[in-house]
XYZ file of C-alpha atoms in Angstrom:
229
model
C 63.827 79.898 54.877
C 65.757 77.962 52.102
C 67.195 74.736 53.874
C 66.294 71.691 51.921
C 65.315 73.190 48.624
C 67.640 72.909 45.573
C 69.260 76.017 43.962
C 67.273 75.772 40.722
C 63.884 75.685 42.720
C 64.984 78.738 44.680
C 66.162 80.769 41.871
C 62.655 79.876 40.109
C 60.755 80.796 43.237
C 62.609 84.003 43.436
C 61.466 84.910 39.989
C 57.932 85.172 41.131
C 58.285 86.330 44.690
C 57.620 89.934 44.221
C 54.719 89.702 41.805
C 53.514 86.803 43.776
C 53.344 88.420 47.246
C 51.432 91.367 45.539
C 49.076 88.988 43.555
C 48.226 87.042 46.776
C 47.303 90.208 48.410
C 44.877 90.934 45.665
C 43.474 87.476 45.802
C 42.858 87.555 49.554
C 41.153 90.974 49.188
C 38.900 89.573 46.426
C 37.838 86.503 48.323
C 35.239 86.900 51.179
C 35.727 85.572 54.584
C 33.266 82.682 54.208
C 32.911 78.928 54.248
C 34.269 77.285 51.237
C 33.267 74.168 49.152
C 34.898 72.446 46.119
C 33.466 70.167 43.412
C 36.746 68.612 41.890
C 35.183 66.853 38.804
C 33.879 70.149 37.615
C 36.982 72.105 38.746
C 34.614 74.360 40.764
C 35.320 76.259 44.023
C 33.008 78.453 46.018
C 33.753 80.724 48.985
C 30.903 82.638 50.065
C 29.029 84.060 46.973
C 32.345 83.756 44.777
C 32.675 80.870 42.541
C 35.807 80.069 40.542
C 37.369 77.560 38.347
C 40.270 76.016 40.000
C 42.850 73.335 39.783
C 44.385 71.160 42.656
C 48.099 71.887 42.938
C 48.936 69.718 45.817
C 48.185 68.684 49.363
C 50.149 68.883 52.611
C 50.120 66.335 55.276
C 50.488 68.207 58.359
C 51.264 65.174 60.619
C 53.932 63.579 58.300
C 55.256 66.929 56.937
C 54.989 65.758 53.257
C 53.763 67.469 50.193
C 52.171 65.510 47.274
C 51.721 67.190 43.945
C 48.224 67.016 42.460
C 49.224 64.995 39.405
C 50.663 62.432 41.448
C 47.553 61.928 43.645
C 46.364 58.437 42.747
C 42.748 59.608 42.954
C 43.300 62.665 40.808
C 45.915 61.790 38.302
C 45.051 62.488 34.761
C 41.823 64.394 35.475
C 41.292 67.880 34.393
C 41.509 69.324 37.937
C 45.182 68.626 38.083
C 46.074 69.810 34.509
C 47.846 72.911 35.987
C 49.830 70.818 38.393
C 50.854 68.659 35.709
C 52.096 71.665 33.754
C 54.255 72.311 36.736
C 55.812 69.093 36.574
C 56.648 69.427 32.955
C 58.174 72.652 33.543
C 60.399 71.090 36.113
C 61.540 68.493 33.656
C 62.433 70.959 31.093
C 64.261 73.262 33.437
C 65.811 70.708 35.643
C 63.951 71.606 38.872
C 63.606 68.359 41.091
C 61.018 69.673 43.588
C 58.486 69.961 40.512
C 59.056 66.485 39.419
C 59.190 64.414 42.513
C 55.676 63.007 43.166
C 56.152 63.470 47.109
C 58.420 65.610 48.878
C 59.527 65.081 52.629
C 59.383 68.576 54.288
C 59.854 67.156 57.818
C 63.474 68.183 57.915
C 62.731 71.894 57.268
C 62.829 74.341 60.312
C 59.284 75.096 59.332
C 57.690 72.330 57.387
C 54.367 74.271 56.835
C 56.276 77.303 55.496
C 58.110 74.969 53.092
C 54.652 73.740 51.967
C 53.564 77.202 51.369
C 56.811 78.103 49.369
C 56.167 74.909 47.148
C 52.581 76.457 46.482
C 53.896 79.918 45.834
C 56.368 78.548 43.312
C 53.880 76.516 41.669
C 51.465 79.384 41.414
C 54.262 81.373 39.561
C 55.149 78.522 37.230
C 51.510 77.949 36.433
C 50.985 81.522 35.937
C 47.739 81.667 37.980
C 46.556 84.661 40.061
C 47.292 83.116 43.421
C 46.729 80.001 45.567
C 44.218 79.082 47.906
C 45.209 76.790 50.901
C 42.221 75.170 52.872
C 41.973 72.266 55.484
C 40.648 69.194 53.796
C 40.202 66.886 56.720
C 42.343 65.962 59.815
C 45.845 66.715 59.008
C 45.515 67.482 55.472
C 45.898 71.014 53.795
C 44.839 71.243 49.979
C 46.117 73.907 47.673
C 44.105 75.118 44.790
C 45.118 77.220 41.793
C 42.525 79.677 40.710
C 42.039 79.587 36.892
C 39.501 82.205 36.411
C 39.433 85.677 34.794
C 37.394 86.999 37.761
C 40.337 87.187 40.017
C 41.865 90.583 39.892
C 45.453 91.188 38.829
C 47.764 93.197 41.024
C 49.002 96.293 39.052
C 52.278 97.886 39.094
C 52.035 100.961 41.283
C 55.047 103.413 41.102
C 54.102 104.986 44.425
C 53.947 101.626 46.318
C 56.726 99.949 44.505
C 59.564 100.413 47.134
C 57.431 98.733 49.695
C 56.266 95.996 47.250
C 59.871 95.217 46.142
C 61.279 95.007 49.605
C 58.365 92.937 50.948
C 58.520 90.550 48.096
C 62.228 90.197 47.884
C 62.372 89.313 51.828
C 59.881 86.369 51.498
C 62.589 83.949 50.343
C 65.766 85.842 50.593
C 67.789 83.669 48.416
C 68.346 86.168 45.609
C 66.891 89.594 46.010
C 68.179 90.664 42.634
C 66.471 87.771 40.844
C 63.227 88.634 42.705
C 63.454 92.285 41.432
C 64.394 91.272 37.904
C 61.550 88.699 37.868
C 59.013 91.453 38.919
C 59.771 93.819 36.028
C 60.044 90.845 33.623
C 56.349 89.854 34.631
C 55.265 93.396 33.935
C 57.091 93.722 30.785
C 59.155 96.606 32.010
C 62.432 97.075 30.288
C 65.408 97.034 32.524
C 69.161 97.272 32.437
C 72.134 96.699 34.806
C 74.733 99.308 35.597
C 77.218 98.031 38.107
C 75.276 97.341 41.325
C 72.317 99.114 40.120
C 69.334 97.724 38.187
C 67.448 100.380 36.264
C 63.804 99.856 35.196
C 62.014 102.185 32.818
C 58.351 102.373 33.727
C 55.446 103.065 31.352
C 54.806 106.418 33.021
C 58.240 107.633 31.716
C 59.882 107.567 35.173
C 62.703 105.224 36.121
C 63.071 102.916 39.240
C 66.772 102.507 40.404
C 67.448 99.757 42.718
C 70.867 99.476 44.247
C 72.153 96.237 45.800
C 74.890 95.985 48.414
C 77.812 93.725 48.494
C 75.855 90.738 50.038
C 73.151 91.145 47.095
C 70.647 92.765 49.271
C 68.478 95.744 48.303
C 70.313 98.774 49.582
C 68.171 101.713 48.101
C 65.266 102.137 45.932
C 64.915 105.490 43.920
C 62.183 106.624 41.685
C 63.131 109.286 39.093
C 60.258 111.784 38.206
C 59.995 112.783 34.573
C 59.264 116.228 33.524
């Protein structure tokens, strides 16, 4: 689902897509299925017995189909709880990504406005380098998105055995540039990589190598793990 977003935004979102998908899975496993509450002045979020420090990334108006960044919210602007959101805006200014710098975004023209809002939250999580995002209803017609900013949240590790599934699943989320998605995942984990024709080869810390081949359309065609020794 890419209609309506700029190329710079989509490229940036792809950089975080594989890692982000795995990290969101780790966050959801960590959080219990329980009622939630938040105290914004203290940047505190509680879900069941788990309490986290969080920031407000943005809010989505489900009736209007619009997204408002936390830093642009008149009731929150300048406060500590939107510091991470403001960092996303600064990143957008530096890298020329208009979706991060516009105070409010009209998503009503997207085929799926709700998914567009989730994509903004997903990209914002990657740029802010936080271990996921949490979307919760905050009143009639409003969804608020929090960024956890707490070391208690577990990090998704690179698992060579699960790697083919992780790469394919993450690269399919946005579908704009699977090559960018794969490259961004290995960059996130500090894995050396090189390009040989239509193949990307990543050297894992285990001594094994992952060979990802792309077809003429830029899609993932094959993933092979070479076993050392």
